[in-house]
Tab-separated table of C-alpha atoms (C1' of nucleotides) in Angstrom:
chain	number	residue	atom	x	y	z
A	1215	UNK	CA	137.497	88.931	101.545
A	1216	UNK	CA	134.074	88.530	103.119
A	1217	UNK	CA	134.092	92.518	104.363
A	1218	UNK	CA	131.798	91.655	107.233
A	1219	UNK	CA	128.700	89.558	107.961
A	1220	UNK	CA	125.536	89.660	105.648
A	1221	UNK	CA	124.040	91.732	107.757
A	1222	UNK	CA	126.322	94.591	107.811
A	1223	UNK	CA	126.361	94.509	103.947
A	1224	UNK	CA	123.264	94.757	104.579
A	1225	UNK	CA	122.753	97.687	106.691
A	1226	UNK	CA	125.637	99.414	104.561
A	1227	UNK	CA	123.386	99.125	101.175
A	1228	UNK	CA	120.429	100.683	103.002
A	1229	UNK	CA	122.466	103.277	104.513
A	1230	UNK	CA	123.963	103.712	100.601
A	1231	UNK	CA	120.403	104.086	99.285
A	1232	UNK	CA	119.444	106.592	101.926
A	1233	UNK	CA	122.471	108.503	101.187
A	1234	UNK	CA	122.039	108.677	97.462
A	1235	UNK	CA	118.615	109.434	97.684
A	1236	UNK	CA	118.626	112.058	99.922
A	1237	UNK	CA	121.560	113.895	97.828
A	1238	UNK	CA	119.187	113.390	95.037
A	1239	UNK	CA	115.946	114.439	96.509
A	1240	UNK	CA	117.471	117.529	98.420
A	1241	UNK	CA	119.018	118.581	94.649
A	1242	UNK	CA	116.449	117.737	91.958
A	1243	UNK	CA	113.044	116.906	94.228
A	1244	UNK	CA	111.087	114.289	94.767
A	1245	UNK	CA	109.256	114.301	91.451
A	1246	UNK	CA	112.327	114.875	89.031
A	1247	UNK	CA	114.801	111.922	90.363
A	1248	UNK	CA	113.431	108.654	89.332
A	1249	UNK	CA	114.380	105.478	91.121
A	1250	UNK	CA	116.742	104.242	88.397
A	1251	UNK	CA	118.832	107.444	89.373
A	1252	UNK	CA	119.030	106.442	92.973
A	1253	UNK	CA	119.694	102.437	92.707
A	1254	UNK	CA	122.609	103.885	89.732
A	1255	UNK	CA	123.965	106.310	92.044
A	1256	UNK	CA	123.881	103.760	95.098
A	1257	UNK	CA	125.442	101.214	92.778
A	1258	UNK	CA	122.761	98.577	93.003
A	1259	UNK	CA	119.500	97.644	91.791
A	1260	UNK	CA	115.277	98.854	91.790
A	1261	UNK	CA	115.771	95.074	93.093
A	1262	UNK	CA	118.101	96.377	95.991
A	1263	UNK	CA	115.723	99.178	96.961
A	1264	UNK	CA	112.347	97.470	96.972
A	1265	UNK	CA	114.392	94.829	99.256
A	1266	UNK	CA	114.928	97.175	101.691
A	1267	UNK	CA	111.828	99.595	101.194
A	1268	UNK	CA	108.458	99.468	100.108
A	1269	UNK	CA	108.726	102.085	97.313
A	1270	UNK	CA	109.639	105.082	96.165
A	1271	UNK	CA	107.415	106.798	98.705
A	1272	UNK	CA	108.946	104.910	101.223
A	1273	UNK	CA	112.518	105.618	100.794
A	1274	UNK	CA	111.406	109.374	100.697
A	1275	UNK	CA	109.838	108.580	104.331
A	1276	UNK	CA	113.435	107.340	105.619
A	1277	UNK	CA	115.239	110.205	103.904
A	1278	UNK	CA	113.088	112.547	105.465
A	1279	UNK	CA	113.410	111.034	109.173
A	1280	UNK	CA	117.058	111.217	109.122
A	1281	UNK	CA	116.978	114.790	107.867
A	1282	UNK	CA	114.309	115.701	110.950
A	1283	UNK	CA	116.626	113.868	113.778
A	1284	UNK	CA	119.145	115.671	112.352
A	1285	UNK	CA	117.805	119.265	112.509
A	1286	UNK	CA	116.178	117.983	116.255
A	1287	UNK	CA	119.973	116.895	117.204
A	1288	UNK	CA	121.298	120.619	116.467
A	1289	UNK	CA	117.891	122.431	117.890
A	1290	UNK	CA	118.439	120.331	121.264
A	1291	UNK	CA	121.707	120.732	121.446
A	1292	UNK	CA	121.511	124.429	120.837
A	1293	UNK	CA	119.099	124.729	123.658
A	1294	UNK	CA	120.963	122.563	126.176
A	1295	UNK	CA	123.979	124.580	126.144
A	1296	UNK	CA	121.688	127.158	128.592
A	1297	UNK	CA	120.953	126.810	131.644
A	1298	UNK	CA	117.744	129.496	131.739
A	1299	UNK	CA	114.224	127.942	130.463
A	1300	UNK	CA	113.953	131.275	128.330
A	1301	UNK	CA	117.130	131.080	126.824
A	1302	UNK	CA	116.860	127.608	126.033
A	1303	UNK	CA	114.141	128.312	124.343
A	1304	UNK	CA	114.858	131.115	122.460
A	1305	UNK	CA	118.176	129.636	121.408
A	1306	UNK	CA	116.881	126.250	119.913
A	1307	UNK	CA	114.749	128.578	118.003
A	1308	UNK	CA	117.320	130.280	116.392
A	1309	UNK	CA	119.225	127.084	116.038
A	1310	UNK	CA	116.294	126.103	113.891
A	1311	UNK	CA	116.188	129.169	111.730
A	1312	UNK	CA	119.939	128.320	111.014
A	1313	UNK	CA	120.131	124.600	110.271
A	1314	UNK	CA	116.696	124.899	108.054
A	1315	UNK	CA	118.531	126.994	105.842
A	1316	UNK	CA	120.267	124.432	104.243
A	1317	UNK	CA	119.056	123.756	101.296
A	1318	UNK	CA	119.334	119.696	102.182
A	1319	UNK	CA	116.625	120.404	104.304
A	1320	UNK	CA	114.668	123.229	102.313
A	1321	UNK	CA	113.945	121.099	100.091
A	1322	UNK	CA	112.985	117.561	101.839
A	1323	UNK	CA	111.834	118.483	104.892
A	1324	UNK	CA	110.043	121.521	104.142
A	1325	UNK	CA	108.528	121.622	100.375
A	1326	UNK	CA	108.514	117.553	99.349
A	1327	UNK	CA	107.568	116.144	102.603
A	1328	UNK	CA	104.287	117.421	102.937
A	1329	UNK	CA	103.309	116.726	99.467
A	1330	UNK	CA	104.571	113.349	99.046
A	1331	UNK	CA	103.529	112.121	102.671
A	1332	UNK	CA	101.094	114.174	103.272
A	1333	UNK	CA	100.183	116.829	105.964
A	1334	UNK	CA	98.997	114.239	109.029
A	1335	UNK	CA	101.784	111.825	108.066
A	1336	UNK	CA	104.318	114.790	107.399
A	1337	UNK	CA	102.932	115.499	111.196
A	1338	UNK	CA	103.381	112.682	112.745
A	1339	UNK	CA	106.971	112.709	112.016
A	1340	UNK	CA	107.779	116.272	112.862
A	1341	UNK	CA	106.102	115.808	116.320
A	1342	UNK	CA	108.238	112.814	116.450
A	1343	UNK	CA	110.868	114.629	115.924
A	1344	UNK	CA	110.859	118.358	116.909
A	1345	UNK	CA	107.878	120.224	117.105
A	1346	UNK	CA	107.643	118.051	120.192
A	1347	UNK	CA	110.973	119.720	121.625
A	1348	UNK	CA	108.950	122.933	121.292
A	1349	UNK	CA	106.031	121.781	123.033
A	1350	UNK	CA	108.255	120.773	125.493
A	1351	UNK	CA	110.097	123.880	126.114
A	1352	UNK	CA	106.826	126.018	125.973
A	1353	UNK	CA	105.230	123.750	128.230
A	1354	UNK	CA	107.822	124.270	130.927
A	1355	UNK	CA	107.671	127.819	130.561
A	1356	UNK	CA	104.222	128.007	131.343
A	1357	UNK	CA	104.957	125.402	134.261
A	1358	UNK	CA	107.586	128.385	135.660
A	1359	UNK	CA	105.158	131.237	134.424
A	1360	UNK	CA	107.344	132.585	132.233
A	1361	UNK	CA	104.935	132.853	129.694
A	1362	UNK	CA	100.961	132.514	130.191
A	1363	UNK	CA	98.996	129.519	131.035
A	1364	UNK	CA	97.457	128.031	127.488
A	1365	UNK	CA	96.838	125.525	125.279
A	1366	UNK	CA	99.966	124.404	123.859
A	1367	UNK	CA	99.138	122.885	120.451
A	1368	UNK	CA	97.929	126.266	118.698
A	1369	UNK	CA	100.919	127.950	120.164
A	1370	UNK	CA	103.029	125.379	118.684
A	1371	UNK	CA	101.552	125.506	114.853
A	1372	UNK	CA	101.887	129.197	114.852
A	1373	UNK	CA	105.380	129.241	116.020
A	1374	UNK	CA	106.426	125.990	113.872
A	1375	UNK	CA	104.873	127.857	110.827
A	1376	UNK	CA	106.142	131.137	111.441
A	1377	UNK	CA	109.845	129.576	111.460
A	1378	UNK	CA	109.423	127.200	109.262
A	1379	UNK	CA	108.556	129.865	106.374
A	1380	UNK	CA	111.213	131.727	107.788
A	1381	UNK	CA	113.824	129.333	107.068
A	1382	UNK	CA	111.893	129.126	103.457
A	1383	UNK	CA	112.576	132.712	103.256
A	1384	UNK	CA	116.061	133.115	104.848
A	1385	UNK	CA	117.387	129.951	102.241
A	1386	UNK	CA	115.717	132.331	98.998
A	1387	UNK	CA	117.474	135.186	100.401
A	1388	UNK	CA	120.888	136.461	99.308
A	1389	UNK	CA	120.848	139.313	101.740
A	1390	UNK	CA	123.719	137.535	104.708
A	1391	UNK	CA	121.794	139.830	106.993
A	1392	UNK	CA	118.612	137.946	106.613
A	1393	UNK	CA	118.802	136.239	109.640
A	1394	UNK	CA	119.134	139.069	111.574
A	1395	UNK	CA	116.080	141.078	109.837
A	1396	UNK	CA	113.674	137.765	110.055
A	1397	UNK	CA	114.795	137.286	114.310
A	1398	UNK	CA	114.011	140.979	115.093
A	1399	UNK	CA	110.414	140.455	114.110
A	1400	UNK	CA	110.177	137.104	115.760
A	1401	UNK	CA	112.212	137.357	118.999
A	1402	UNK	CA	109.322	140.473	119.406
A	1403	UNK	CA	106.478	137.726	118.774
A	1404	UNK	CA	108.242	135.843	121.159
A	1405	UNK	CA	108.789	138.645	123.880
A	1406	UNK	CA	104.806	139.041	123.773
A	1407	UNK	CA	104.426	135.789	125.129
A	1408	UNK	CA	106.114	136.584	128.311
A	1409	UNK	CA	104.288	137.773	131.717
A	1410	UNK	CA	104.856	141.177	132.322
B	420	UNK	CA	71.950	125.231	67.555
B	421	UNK	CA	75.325	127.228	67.137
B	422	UNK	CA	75.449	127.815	71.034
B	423	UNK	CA	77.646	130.933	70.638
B	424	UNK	CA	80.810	131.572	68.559
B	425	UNK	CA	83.588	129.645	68.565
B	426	UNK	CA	85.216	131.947	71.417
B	427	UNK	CA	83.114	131.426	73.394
B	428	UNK	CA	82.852	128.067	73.517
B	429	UNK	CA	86.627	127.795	73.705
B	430	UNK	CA	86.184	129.959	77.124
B	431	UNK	CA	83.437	126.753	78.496
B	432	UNK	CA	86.027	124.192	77.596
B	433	UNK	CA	88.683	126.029	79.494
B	434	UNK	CA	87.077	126.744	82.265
B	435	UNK	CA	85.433	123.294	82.197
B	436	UNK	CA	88.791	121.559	82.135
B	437	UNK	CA	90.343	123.873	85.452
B	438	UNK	CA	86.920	123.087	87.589
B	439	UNK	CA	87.139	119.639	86.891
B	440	UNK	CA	90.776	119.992	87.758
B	441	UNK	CA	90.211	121.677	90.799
B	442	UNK	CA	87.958	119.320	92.308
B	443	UNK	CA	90.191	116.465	91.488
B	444	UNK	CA	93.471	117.742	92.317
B	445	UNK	CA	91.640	119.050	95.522
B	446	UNK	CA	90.107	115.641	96.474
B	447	UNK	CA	93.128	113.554	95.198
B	448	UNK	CA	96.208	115.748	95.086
B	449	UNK	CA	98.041	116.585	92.494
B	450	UNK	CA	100.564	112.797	91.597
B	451	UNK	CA	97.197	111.174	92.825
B	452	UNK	CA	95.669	112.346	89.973
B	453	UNK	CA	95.719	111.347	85.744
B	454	UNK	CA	95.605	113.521	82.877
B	455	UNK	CA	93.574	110.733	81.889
B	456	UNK	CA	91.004	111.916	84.539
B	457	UNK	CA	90.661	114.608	84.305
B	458	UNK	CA	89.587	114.893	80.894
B	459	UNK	CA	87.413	112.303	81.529
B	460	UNK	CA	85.657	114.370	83.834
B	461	UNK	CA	85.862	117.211	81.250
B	462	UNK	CA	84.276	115.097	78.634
B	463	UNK	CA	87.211	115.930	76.216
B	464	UNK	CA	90.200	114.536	75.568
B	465	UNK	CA	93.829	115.190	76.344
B	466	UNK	CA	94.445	116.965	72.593
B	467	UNK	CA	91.544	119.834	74.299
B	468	UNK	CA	94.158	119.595	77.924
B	469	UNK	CA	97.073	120.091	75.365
B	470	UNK	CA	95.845	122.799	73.533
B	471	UNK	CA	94.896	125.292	76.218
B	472	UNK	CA	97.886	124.512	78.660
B	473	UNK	CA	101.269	123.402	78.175
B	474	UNK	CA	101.135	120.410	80.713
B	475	UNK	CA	99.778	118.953	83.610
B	476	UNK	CA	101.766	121.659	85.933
B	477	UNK	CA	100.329	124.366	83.495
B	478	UNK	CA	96.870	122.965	84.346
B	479	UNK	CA	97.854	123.032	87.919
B	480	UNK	CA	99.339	126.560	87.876
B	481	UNK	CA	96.025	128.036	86.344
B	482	UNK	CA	93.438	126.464	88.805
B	483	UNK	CA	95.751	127.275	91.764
B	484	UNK	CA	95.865	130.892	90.379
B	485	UNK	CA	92.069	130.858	90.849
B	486	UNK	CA	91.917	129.722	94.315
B	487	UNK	CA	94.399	132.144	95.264
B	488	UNK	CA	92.275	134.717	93.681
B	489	UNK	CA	89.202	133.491	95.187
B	490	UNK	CA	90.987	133.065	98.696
B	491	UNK	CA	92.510	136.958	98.049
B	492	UNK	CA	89.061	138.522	97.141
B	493	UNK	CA	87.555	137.083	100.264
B	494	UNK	CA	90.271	138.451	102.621
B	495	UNK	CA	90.430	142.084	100.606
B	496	UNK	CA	86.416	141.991	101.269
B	497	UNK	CA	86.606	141.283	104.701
B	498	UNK	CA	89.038	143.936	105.238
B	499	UNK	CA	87.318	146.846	103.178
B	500	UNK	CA	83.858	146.213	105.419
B	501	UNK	CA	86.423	147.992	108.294
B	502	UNK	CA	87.339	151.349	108.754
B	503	UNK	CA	90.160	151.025	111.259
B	504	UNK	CA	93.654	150.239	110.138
B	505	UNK	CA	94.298	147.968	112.537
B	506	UNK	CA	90.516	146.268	112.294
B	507	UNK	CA	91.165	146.127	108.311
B	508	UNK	CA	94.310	144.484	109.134
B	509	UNK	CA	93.080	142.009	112.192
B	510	UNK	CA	89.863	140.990	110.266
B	511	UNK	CA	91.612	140.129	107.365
B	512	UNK	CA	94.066	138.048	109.170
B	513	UNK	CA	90.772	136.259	110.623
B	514	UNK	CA	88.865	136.141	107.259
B	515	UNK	CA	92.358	134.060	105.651
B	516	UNK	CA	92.361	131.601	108.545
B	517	UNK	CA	88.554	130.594	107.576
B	518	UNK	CA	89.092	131.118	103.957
B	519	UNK	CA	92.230	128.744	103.743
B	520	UNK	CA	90.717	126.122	105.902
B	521	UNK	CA	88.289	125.064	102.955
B	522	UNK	CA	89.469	121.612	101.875
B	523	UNK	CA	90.010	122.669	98.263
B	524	UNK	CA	92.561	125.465	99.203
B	525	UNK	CA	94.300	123.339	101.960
B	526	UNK	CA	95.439	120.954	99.179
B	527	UNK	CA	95.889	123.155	96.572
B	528	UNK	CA	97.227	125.873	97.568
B	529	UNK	CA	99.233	124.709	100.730
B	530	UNK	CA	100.374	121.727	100.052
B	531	UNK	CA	100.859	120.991	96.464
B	532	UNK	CA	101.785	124.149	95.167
B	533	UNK	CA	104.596	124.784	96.694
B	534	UNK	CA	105.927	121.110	95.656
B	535	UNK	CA	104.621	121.188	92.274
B	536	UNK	CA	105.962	124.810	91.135
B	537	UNK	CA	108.222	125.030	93.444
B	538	UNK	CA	108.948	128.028	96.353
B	539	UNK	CA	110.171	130.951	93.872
B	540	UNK	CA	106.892	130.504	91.352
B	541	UNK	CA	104.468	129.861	94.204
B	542	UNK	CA	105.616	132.517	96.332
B	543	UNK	CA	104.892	134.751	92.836
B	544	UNK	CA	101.734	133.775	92.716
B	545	UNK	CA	101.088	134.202	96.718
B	546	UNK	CA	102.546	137.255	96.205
B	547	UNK	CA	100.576	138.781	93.511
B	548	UNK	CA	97.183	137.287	94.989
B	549	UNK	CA	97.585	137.622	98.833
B	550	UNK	CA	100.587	138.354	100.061
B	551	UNK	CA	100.624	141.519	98.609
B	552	UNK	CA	97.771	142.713	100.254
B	553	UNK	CA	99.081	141.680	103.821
B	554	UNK	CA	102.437	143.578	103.027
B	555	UNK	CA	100.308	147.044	102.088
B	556	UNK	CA	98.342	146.615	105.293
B	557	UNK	CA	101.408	146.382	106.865
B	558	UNK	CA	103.095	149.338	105.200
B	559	UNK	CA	99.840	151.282	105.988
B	560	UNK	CA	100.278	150.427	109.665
B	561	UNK	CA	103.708	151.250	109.793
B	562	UNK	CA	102.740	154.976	107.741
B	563	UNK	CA	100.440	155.886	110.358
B	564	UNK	CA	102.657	155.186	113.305
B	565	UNK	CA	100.073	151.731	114.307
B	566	UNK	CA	103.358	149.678	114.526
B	567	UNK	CA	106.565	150.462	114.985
B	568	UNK	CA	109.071	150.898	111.331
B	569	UNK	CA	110.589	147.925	110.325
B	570	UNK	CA	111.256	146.239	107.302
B	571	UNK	CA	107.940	144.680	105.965
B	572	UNK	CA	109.582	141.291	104.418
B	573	UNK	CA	110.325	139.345	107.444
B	574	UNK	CA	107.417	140.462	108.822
B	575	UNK	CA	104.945	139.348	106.296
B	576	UNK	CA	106.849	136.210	105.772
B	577	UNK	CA	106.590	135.476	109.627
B	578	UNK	CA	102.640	136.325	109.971
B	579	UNK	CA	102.036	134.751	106.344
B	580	UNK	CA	103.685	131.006	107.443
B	581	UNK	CA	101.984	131.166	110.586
B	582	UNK	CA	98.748	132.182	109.596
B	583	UNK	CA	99.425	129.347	106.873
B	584	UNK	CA	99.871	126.784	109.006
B	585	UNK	CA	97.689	127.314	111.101
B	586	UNK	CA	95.157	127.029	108.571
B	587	UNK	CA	96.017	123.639	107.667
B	588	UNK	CA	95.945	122.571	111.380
B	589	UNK	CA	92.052	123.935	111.990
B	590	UNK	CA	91.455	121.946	108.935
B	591	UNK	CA	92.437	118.807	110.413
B	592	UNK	CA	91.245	119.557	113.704
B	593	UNK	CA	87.338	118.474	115.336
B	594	UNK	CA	87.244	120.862	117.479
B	595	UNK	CA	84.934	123.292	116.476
B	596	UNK	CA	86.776	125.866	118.899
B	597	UNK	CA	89.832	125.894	116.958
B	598	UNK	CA	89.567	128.733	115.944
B	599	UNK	CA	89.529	130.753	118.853
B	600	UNK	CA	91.804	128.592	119.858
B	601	UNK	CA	94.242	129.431	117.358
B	602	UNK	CA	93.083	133.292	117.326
B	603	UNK	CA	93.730	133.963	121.050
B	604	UNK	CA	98.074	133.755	120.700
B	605	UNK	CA	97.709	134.962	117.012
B	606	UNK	CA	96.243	137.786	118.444
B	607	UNK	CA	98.382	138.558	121.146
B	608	UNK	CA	101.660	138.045	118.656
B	609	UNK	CA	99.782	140.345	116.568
B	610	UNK	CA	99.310	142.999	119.628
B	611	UNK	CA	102.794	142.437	120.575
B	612	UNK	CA	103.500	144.596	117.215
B	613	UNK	CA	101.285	147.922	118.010
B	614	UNK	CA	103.663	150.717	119.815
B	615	UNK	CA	102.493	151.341	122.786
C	93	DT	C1'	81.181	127.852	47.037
C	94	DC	C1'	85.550	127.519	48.452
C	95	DC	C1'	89.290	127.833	51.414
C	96	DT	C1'	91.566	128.797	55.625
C	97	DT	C1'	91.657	128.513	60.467
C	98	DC	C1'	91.580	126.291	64.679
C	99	DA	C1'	89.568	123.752	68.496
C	100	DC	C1'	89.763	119.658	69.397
C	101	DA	C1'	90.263	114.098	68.631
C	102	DT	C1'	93.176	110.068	67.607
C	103	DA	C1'	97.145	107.385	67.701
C	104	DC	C1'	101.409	106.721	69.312
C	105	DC	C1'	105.913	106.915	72.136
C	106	DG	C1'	109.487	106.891	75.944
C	107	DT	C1'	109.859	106.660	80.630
C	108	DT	C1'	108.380	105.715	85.044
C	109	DG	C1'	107.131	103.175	89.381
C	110	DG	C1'	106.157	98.664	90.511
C	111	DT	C1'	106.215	93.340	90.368
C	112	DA	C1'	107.427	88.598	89.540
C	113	DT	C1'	110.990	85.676	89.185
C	114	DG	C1'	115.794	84.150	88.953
C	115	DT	C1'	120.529	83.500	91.208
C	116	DG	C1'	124.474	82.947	93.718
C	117	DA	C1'	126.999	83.624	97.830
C	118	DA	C1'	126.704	83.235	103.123
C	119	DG	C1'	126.230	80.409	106.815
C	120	DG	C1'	124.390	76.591	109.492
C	121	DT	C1'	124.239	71.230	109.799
C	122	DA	C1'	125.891	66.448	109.390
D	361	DT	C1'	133.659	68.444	103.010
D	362	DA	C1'	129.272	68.027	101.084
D	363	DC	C1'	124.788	69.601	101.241
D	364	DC	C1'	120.941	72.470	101.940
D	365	DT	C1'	118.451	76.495	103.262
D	366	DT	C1'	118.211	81.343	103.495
D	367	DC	C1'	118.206	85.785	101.718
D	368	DA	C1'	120.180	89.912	99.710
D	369	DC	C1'	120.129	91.233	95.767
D	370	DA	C1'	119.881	91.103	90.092
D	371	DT	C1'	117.131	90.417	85.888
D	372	DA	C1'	113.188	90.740	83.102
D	373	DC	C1'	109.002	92.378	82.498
D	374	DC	C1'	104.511	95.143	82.743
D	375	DA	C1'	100.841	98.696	83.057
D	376	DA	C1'	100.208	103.448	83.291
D	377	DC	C1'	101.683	107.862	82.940
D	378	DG	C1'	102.871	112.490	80.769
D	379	DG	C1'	103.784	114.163	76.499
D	380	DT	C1'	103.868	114.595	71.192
D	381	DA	C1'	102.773	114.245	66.381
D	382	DT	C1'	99.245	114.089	63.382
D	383	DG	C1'	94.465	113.855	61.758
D	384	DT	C1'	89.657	116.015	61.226
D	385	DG	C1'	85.617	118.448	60.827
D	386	DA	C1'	82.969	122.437	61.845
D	387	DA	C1'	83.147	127.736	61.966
D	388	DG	C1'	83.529	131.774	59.603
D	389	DG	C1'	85.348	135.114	56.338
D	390	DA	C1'	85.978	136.108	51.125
DNA sequence: TCCTTCACATACCGTTGGTATGTGAAGGTA
DNA sequence: TACCTTCACATACCAACGGTATGTGAAGGA
């Protein structure tokens, strides 16, 4: 029973790994799992995992990609079900405010990834991966006037932190009509972007 | 050559032990950095670290308390030397954006502490230093009919994560126009809240 | 003068991330 | 089929870390 080639045992251990880890790292943090956890839970070796990554760091790194495609999948998605540049817009936002929320991605993408990468490399991967989407989007809204010719890079930060520390918020927050009370405030911020 | 009582000189290792801290965990980051260190750097040794706090996260929790402090005092000052509500309120947004884009905060108190306390203890801490203070304003501007009644939370959440992160992007920005840069939409989100 | 207190120093431990080396099955070649 | 190379892991080990248990000597009251 040879279950496949050697390399898709291959790609199924590091897919294992970044599985484990993330279920881990999204549960206890970064700094409380330690790698024997992982390789145990993944059913392998620390001889397994430095095979396939450079460290602990490094594992982190992947975890934390998959976790930002995946929040960028449901944010574009939300925002190409519209046709109108506005409402695309305005919709991936929200879609962001409600797949942040989990705590999966609380915890990863939002409170270990800057400290364990680091802010420019924590950057570099959320541009990658969605703050680029928002550039986008803004950036054809001022193309169609819609909103005001500027720089789009502040723009961006304000709105990715504002949301971002929403989400924060929103996961901390028992009250089910959170969402609600955070988007009022916002979707107003956003409304004073717009040309009158 | 007593060199004061005993008190006091238990007050100079303490507060030798969170400066040396500070700069370290500022320059370094916080896993970047040994207990090992920073008592080095404090000329004592780890039985001095042990017997003031009750770990290295202890340690940690205590110096970012003072930057928070420090950052706080500088934003109430720069909103007292105002009259205005709203000037109180826009000049002490202004005054945080320099404040937090000192290198020693950015690290500190953006980065790591939210990782190393986690989101409930830092947001205590933001709370009781700064946050606080951004919440009253905004209570007093809501009072006097500046903007319109709402439920502060979301609204200090939104303005504190965006004001946040845009502090840690001037810091790792050239461009010595950043600021305004940043200020101009802030601004205008912040306008987009006065009644009209 | 003595004794207690306490602010630290010293010595030690378990665990961690990381590395160096071993091993055995997969898969090509003759 | 026999052989050999490759490589995806396992095993064994290490230095360094955070943390703890215990020692010590000066300060300060009685």
């Amino acid at each position: 029973m040879t279950n496949g080639g050697r390399a898709q045992q291959k790609e199924q251990t590091r897919r294992t790994l970044i599985r484990e880890a993330r279920r881990l790292f999204a549960t206890l943090g970064y700094g409380a799992v330690g790698l024997s956890e992982i390789v145990g839970a993944a059913g392998v070796t620390k001889g397994a995992l430095y095979h396939h990554f450079d460290g602990k760091a490094a594992l982190f790194r992947a975890v934390l990609e998959e976790v930002q495609q995946q929040v960028a999948r449901t944010v574009a998605a939300a925002g190409d079900a519209r046709d109108d540049p506005w409402e695309q817009f305005t919709a991936g936002c929200r879609a962001f405010l409600t797949a942040a929320t989990d705590p999966d991605v609380q915890r990863i993408m939002l409170v270990d990834g800057p400290a364990v990468l680091g802010w420019n490399e924590w950057r570099a991967l959320d541009e990658a991966a969605s703050a680029r989407h928002l550039a986008e989007a803004l950036t054809t809204l001022i193309e169609e006037g819609v909103i005001a010719r500027q720089p789009v890079e502040p723009l961006t930060r304000l709105l990715s932190g504002a949301m971002n520390e929403a989400a924060l918020w929103l996961a901390g927050s028992e009250d089910p009509g959170a969402l609600a009370g955070v988007w009022a405030p916002l979707s107003q911020m956003l409304e004073a972007l717009r040309v009158r």
